[in-house]
Coordinates of C-alpha atoms and ligand atoms in Angstrom, one line a residue:
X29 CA 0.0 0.0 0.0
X30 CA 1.5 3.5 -0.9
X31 CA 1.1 6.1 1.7
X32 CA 2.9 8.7 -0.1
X33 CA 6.2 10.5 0.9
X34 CA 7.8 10.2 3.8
X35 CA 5.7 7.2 4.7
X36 CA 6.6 3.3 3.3
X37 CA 4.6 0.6 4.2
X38 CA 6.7 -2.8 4.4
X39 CA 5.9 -6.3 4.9
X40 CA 5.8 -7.2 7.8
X41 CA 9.7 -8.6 9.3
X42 CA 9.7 -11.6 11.5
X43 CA 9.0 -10.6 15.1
X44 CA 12.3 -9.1 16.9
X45 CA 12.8 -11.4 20.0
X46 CA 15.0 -8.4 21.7
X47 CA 12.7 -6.4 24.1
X48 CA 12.3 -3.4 26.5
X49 CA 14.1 -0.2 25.8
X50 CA 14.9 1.9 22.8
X51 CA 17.3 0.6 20.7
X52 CA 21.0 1.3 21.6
X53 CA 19.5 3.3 24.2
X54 CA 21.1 4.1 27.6
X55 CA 18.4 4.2 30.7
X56 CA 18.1 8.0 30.8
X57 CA 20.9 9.3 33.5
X58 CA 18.9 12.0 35.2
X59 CA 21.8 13.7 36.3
X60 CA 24.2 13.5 33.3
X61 CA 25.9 16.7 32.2
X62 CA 27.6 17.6 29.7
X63 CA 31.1 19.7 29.4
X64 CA 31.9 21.2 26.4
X65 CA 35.0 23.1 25.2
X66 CA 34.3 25.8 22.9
X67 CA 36.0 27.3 19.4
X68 CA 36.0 24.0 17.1
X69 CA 34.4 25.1 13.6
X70 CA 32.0 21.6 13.0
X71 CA 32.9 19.4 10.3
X72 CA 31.4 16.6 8.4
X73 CA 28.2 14.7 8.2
X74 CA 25.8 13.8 10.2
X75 CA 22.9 11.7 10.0
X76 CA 19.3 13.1 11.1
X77 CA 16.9 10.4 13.2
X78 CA 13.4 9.9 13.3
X79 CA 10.7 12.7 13.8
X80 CA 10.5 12.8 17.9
X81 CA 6.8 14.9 16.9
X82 CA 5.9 12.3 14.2
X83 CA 6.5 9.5 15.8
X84 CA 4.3 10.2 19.5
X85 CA 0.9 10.6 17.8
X86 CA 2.0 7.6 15.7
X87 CA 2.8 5.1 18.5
X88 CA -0.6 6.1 20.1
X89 CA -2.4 6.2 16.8
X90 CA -1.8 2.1 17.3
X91 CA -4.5 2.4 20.1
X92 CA -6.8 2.5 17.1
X93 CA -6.4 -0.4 15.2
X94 CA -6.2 -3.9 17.3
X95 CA -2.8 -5.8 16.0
X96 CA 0.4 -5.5 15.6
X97 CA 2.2 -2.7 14.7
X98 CA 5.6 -1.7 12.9
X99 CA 6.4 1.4 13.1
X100 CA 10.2 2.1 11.7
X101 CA 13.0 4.9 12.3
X102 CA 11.3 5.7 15.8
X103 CA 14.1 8.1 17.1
X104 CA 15.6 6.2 21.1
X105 CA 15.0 9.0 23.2
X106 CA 13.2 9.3 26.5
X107 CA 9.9 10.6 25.2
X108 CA 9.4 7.4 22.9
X109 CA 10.3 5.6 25.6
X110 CA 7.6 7.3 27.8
X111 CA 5.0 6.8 25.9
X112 CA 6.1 3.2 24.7
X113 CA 5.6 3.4 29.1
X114 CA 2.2 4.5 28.3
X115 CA 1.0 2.3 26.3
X116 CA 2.4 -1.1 27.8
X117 CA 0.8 0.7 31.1
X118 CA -2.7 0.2 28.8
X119 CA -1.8 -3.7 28.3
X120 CA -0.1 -2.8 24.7
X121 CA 3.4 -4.9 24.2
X122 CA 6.0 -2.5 23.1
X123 CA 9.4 -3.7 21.9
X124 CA 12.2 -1.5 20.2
X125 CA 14.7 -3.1 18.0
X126 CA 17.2 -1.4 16.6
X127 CA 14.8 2.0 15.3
X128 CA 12.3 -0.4 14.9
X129 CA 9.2 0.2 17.8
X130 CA 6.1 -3.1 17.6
X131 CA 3.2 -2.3 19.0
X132 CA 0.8 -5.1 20.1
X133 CA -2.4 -2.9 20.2
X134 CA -4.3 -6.4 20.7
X135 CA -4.6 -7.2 24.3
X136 CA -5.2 -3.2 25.4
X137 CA -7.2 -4.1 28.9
X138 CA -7.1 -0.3 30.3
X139 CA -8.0 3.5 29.6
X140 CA -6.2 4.6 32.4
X141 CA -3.3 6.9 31.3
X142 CA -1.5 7.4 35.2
X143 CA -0.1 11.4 35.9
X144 CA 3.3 9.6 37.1
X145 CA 3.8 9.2 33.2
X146 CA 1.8 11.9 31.6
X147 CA 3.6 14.8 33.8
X148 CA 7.1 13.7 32.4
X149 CA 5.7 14.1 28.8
X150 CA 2.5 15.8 27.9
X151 CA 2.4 13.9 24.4
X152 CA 1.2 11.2 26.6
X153 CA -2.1 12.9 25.8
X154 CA -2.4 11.9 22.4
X155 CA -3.6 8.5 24.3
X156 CA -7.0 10.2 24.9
X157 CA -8.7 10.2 21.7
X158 CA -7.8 6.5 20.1
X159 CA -8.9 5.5 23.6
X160 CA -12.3 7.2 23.1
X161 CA -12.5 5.9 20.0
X162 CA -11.4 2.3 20.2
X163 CA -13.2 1.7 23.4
X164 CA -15.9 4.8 24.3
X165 CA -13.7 5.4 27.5
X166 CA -10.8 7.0 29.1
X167 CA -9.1 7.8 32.2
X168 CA -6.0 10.3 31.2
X169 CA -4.3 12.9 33.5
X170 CA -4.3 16.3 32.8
X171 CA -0.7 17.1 31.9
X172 CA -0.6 20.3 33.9
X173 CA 1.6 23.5 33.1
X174 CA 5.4 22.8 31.7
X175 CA 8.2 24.6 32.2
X176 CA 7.7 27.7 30.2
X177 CA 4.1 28.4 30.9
X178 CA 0.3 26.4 31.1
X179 CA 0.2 25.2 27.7
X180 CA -3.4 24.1 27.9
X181 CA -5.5 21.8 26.4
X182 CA -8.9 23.2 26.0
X183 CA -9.2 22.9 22.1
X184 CA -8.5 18.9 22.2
X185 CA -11.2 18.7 25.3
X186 CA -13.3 20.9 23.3
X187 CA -12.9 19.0 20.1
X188 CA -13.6 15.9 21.9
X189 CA -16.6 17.2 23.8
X190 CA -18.2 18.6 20.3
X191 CA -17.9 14.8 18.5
X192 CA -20.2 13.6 21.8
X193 CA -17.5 13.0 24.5
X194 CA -19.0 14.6 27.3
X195 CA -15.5 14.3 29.4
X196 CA -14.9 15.6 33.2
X197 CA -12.8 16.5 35.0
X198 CA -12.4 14.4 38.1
X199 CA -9.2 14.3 40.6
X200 CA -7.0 15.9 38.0
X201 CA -7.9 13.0 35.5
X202 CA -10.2 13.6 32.0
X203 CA -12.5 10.9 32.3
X204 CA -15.0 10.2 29.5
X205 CA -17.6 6.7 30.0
X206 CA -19.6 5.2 27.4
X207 CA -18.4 7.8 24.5
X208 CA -20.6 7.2 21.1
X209 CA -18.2 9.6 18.8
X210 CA -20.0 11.3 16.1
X211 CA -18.6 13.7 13.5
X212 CA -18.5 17.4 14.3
X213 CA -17.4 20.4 12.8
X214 CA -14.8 21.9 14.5
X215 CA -13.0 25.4 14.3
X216 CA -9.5 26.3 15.8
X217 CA -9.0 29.8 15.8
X218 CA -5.3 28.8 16.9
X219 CA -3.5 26.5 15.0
X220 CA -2.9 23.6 17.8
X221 CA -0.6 20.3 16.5
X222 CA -1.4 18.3 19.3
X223 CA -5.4 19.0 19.1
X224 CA -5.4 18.6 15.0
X225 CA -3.9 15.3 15.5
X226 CA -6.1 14.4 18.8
X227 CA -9.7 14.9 16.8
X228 CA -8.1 13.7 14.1
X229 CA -7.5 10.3 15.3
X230 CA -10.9 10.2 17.6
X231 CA -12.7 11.3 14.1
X232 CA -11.4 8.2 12.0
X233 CA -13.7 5.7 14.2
X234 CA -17.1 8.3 14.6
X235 CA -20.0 8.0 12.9
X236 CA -20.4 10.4 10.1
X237 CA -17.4 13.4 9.1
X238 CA -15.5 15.7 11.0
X239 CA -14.4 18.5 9.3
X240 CA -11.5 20.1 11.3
X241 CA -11.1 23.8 10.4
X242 CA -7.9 25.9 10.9
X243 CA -6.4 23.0 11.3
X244 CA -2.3 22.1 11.9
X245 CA -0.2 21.7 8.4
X246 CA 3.3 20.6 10.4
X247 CA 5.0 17.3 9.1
X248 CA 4.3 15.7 12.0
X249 CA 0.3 15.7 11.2
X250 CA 0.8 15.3 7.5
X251 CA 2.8 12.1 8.7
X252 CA -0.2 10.9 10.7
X253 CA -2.4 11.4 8.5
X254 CA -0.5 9.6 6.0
X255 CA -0.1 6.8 8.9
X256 CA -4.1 6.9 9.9
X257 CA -5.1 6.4 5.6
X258 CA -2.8 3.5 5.6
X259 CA -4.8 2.0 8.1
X260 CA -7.7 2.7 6.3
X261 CA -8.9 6.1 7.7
X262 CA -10.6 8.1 5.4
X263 CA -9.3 11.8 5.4
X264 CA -9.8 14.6 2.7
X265 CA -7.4 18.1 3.0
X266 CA -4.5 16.8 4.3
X267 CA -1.9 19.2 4.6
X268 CA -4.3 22.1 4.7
X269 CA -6.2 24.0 6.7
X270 CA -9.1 22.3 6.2
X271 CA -9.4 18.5 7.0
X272 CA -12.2 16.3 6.5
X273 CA -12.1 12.5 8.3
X274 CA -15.2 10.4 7.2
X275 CA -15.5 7.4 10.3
X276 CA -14.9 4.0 9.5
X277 CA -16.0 0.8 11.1
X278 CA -12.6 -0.4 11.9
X279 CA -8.5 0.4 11.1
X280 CA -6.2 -2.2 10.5
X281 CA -2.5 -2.4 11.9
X282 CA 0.0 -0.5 9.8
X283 CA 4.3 -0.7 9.0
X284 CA 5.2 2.5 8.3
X285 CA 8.6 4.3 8.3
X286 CA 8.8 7.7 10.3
X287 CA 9.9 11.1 8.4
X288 CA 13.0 12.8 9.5
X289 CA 13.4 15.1 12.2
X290 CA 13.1 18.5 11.3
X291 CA 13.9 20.1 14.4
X292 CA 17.0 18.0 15.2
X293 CA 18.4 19.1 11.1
X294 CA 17.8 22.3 11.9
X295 CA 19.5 22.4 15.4
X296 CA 22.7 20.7 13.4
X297 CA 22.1 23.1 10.5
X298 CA 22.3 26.0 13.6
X299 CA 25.6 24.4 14.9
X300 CA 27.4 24.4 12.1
X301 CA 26.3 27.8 11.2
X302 CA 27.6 29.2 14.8
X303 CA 30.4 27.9 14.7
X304 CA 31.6 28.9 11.6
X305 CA 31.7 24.9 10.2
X306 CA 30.9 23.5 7.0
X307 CA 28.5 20.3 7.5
X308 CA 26.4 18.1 5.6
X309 CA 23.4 17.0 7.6
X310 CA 22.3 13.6 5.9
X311 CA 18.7 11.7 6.0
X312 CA 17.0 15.3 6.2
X313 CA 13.7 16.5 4.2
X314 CA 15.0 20.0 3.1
X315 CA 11.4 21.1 2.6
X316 CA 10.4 20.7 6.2
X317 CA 13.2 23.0 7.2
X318 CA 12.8 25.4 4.7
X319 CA 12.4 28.3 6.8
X320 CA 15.4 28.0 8.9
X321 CA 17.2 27.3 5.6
X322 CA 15.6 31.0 4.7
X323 CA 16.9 32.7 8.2
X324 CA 20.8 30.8 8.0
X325 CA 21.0 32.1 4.5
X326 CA 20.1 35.8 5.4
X327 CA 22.3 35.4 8.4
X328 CA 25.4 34.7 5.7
X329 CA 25.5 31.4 5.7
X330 CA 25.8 29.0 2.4
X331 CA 23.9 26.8 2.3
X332 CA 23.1 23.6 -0.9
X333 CA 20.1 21.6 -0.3
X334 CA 19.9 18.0 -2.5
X335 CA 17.0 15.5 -2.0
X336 CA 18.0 14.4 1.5
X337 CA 20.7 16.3 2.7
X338 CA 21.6 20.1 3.0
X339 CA 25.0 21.1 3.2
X340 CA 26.3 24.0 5.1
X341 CA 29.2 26.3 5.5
X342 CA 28.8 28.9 8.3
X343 CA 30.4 32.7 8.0
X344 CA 33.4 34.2 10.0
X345 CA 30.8 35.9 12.2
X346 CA 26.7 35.8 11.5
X347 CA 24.5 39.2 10.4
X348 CA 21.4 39.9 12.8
X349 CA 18.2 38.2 12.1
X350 CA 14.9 39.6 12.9
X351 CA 12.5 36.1 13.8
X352 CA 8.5 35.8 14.4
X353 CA 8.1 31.9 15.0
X354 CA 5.0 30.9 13.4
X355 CA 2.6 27.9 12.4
X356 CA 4.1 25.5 9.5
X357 CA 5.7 26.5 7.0
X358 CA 6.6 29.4 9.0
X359 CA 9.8 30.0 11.5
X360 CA 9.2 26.9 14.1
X361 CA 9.0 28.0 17.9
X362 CA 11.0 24.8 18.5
X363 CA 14.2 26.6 16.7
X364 CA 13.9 29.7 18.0
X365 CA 16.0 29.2 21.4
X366 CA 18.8 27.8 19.4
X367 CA 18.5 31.0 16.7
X368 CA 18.8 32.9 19.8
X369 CA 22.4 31.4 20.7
X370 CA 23.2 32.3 17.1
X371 CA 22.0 35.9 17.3
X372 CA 24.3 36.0 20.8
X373 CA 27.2 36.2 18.5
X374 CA 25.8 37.8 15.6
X375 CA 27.5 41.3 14.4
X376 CA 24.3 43.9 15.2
X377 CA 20.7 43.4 17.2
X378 CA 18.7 40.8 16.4
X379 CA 15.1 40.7 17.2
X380 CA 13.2 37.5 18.0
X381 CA 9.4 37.2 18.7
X382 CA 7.6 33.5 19.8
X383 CA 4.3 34.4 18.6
X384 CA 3.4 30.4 19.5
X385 CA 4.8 30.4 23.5
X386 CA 4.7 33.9 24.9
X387 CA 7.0 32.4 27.8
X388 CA 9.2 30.3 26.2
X389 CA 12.1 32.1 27.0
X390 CA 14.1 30.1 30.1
X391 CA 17.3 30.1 28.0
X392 CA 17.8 33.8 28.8
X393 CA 19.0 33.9 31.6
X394 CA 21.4 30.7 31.2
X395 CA 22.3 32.2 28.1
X396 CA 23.1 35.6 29.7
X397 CA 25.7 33.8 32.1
X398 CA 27.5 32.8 29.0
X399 CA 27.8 36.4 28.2
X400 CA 24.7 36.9 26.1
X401 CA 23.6 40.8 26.1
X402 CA 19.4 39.7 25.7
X403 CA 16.5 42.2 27.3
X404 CA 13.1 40.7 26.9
X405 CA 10.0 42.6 26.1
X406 CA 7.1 40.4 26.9
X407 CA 7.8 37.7 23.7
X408 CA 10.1 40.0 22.3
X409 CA 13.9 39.3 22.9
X410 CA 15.9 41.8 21.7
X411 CA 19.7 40.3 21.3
X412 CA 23.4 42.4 20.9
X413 CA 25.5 40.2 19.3
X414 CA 28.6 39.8 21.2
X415 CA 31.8 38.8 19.9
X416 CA 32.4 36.3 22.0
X417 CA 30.6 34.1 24.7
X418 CA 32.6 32.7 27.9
X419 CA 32.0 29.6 29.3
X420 CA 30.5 29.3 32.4
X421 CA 28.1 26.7 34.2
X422 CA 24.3 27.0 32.9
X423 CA 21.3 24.4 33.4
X424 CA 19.0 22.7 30.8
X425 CA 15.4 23.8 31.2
X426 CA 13.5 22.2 28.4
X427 CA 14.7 20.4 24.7
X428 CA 15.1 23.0 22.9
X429 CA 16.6 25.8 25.5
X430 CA 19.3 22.5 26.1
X431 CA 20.3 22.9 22.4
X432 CA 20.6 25.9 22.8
X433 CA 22.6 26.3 25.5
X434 CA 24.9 23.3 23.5
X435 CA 25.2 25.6 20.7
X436 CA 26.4 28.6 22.7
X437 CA 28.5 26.4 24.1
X438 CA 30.6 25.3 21.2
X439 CA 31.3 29.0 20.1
X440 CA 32.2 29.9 23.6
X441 CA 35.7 30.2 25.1
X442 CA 36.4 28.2 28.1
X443 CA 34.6 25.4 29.3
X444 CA 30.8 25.1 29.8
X445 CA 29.4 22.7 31.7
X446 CA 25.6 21.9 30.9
X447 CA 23.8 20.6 33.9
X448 CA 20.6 19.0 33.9
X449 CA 20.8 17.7 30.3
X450 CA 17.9 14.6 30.8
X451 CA 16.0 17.5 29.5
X452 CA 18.2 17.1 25.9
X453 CA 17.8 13.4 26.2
X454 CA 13.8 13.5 25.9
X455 CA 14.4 15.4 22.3
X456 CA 17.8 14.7 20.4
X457 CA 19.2 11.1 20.1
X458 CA 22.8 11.1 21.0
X459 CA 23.2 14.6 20.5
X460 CA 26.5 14.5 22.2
X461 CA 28.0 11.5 19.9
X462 CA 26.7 13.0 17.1
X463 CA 28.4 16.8 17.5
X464 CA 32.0 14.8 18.4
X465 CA 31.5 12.9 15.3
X466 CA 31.5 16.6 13.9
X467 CA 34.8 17.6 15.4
X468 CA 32.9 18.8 18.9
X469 CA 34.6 18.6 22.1
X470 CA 31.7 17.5 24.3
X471 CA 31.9 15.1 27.2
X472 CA 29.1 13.0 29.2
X473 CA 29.4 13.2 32.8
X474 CA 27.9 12.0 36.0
X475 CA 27.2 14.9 38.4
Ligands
EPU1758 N1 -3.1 25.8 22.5 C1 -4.2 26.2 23.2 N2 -5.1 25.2 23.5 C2 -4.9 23.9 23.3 C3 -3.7 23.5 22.6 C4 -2.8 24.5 22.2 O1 -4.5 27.4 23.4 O2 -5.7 23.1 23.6 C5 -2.1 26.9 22.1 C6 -0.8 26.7 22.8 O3 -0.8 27.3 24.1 C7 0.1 27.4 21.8 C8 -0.5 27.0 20.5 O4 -1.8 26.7 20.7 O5 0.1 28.8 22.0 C9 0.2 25.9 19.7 O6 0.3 24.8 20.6 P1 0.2 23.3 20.0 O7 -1.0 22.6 20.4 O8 0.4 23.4 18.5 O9 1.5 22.6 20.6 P2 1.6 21.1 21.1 O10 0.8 20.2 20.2 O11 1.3 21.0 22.6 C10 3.6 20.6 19.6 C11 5.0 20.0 19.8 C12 5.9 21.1 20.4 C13 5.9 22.4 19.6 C14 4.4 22.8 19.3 C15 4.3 24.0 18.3 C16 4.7 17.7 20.1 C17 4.7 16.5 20.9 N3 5.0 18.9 20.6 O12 3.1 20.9 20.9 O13 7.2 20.6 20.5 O14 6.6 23.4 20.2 O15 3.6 21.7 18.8 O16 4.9 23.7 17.1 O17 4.4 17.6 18.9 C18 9.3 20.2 21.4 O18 9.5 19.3 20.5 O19 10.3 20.7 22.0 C19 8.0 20.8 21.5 C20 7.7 21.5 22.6

């Protein structure tokens, strides 16, 4: 069955007898830190893993369709790990194989999604709607704020509760009992990822259509929609902002192969670009990271995109940028903390706006100890480029103020040493072995 770009279905391989974590992957070490010496221009090529985004609603997708499932290229990080936690916690079987997660949707004998595990990833969410759908009930935690400000979750409650859910909210938990889910029309005045791909997966089991306006056009929900058709979901506008899912009786299991990470090319595409390097980053979609491709260029960089990879050469010092993150295809929220470690150093003020997270700004201050000259406006950030950052001891607050505390660090002079980095592990596979294989001089260590 073809499932279009990005997406391969593949016969099924013989079932991997190896079990429990993520493939090659170390238990997260909670207090791992990193130490990092700065001034090495990066060099070489580096391969890009699996979409952390693409493949979350994908491994709870499975909840759909009773069977087992194949899903390939399923970056080992913590949050795949989580919510492989997740949904063995539901009575799925979850093995990881070398990139390769199996599901075992068959024996599901729970809807109860615990807080101990949603609170350490809010994707765990995505459990809530396949739940509804598959078996007309649920028991998921609310995920609570996160560490740069509430990031609620009305529209997928809302969405929910317009297709007939009638949740509640009882003890912290959304609880919904003896759901019928029937198609609704649904409007988002905010683009939301996670809700576009929570009604979108509850829709593909209702009775009648759901038409999902202002809906999410990221990768990550073109992927699952790709993933949910495969299955034999029925959805219309994919990849706009209009979607239309007409229910079916039942999904079947899928093998499917996960899209690249975007975020993760574009982090490496920022590293090489701040430190003045010349890298190829390999395994990429350059479409998906068009727009930083747009801001490194006007920063001075040059930069050759082929079919899979992009290749890049950073300048002796970068030109100020002036950012608004925005919806796909515009400037991603989840690159502008690492942009910010390159406007540190640029030559002239750079101004960056999250128009996405008002609050997602905790790299600041960490990023100010390495010498950063950054005044914040509300969601403004207005940034001096320095000519140089010092090393100094910062702390990881979330995946993507890590990386960009990782960047500043390789441009800095001295020695930083980045505590707290379980935060990076959640988001980047072997970031650290990746940026040595690059010429970095980054070590592991236990605090
Ligand atoms: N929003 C609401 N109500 C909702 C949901 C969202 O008001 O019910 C608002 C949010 O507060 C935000 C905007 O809508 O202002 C967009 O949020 P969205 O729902 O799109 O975010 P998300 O689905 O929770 C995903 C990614 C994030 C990424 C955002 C934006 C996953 C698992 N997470 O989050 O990724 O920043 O989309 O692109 O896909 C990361 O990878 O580091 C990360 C945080």
């Amino acid at each position: 069955m073809d499932v279009g770009a990005g997406t391969h279905t593949q016969p099924h391989a013989p079932h991997a007898t190896e079990s429990a974590r993520a493939p090659g992957a170390k238990k997260t070490q909670p207090m791992d830190a990193l130490i990092i010496e700065g001034g090495r221009p990066l060099a070489g090529r580096v391969p890009i893993s699996g979409a952390k985004n693409a493949a979350l609603p994908v491994m709870a997708a499975a909840l759909l369709a009773p069977g087992e499932h194949v899903l390939r290229n399923v970056p080992s990080l913590a949050d795949t790990r989580t919510m492989a936690r997740v949904l063995e916690k539901l009575g799925a079987r979850v093995e990881f194989n070398d990139h390769v997660c199996r599901i075992d949707t068959t024996r599901v004998n729970s809807v109860e999604a615990p807080y101990d595990l949603v609170r350490t990833m809010r994707a765990s969410i995505y459990v809530l709607g396949p739940l509804l759908a598959r078996f007309a009930a649920a028991r998921v935690s609310l995920p609570g704020g996160c560490a740069w400000g509430p990031r609620p979750v009305n529209l997928h409650l809302e969405g929910l509760n317009a297709m007939g859910a009638a949740l509640d909210i009882d003890h912290g938990y959304i609880v919904g009992k003896s759901v019928k889910l029937a198609g609704a029309h649904i409007r988002h005045e905010t683009v939301s990822v996670g809700a576009t791909a929570q009604i979108m997966m509850a829709a593909t089991l209702a009775s009648g259509t759901t038409i999902i306006e202002g809906a999410a056009v990221e990768p990550d929900i073109t992927e699952l929609g790709r993933v949910l058709i495969a299955c034999g979901a029925r959805i219309d506008g994919l990849g706009t902002r209009t979607v239309s899912i007409h229910g079916v009786e039942r999904l079947q299991p899928i093998d499917c192969t996960i899209i690249p990470d975007r975020i993760e090319a574009a982090t490496f595409l920022a590293a090489a670009a701040i430190t003045g390097g010349s890298v190829t980053i390999d395994h990429c979609d350059p479409e998906h990271i068009a727009a930083t491709i747009d801001k490194l260029t006007e920063a001075g960089c040059d930069i050759h995109a082929g079919p899979r990879e992009v290749t890049i050469s950073g300048p002796v010092r970068p030109a100020a940028l002036k950012i608004d993150t925005q919806p796909y295809p515009g400037f991603p929220t989840d690159m502008q903390a690492q942009m910010m470690a390159l406007c540190s150093v640029a030559d002239g003020t750079s101004i960056i706006t999250d128009t996405i997270y008002l609050d997602r700004f905790t790299h600041v201050p960490e990023l100010a100890r390495l010498g950063a000259r950054i005044t914040l406006d509300q969601n403004t950030a207005t940034i001096d480029g320095v000519e140089r950052l010092q090393g100094a001891p910062v702390m990881a607050t979330d995946i993507r103020a890590s990386a960009a505390l990782v960047l500043a660090a390789l441009v800095a002079q001295g020695t930083t040493r980045i505590s707290r980095i379980y935060h990076l592990d959640r988001g980047y596979e072997a970031l650290d072995q990746k940026l040595a294989a690059l010429g970095a001089r980054i070590e592991r260590i236990k605090e």
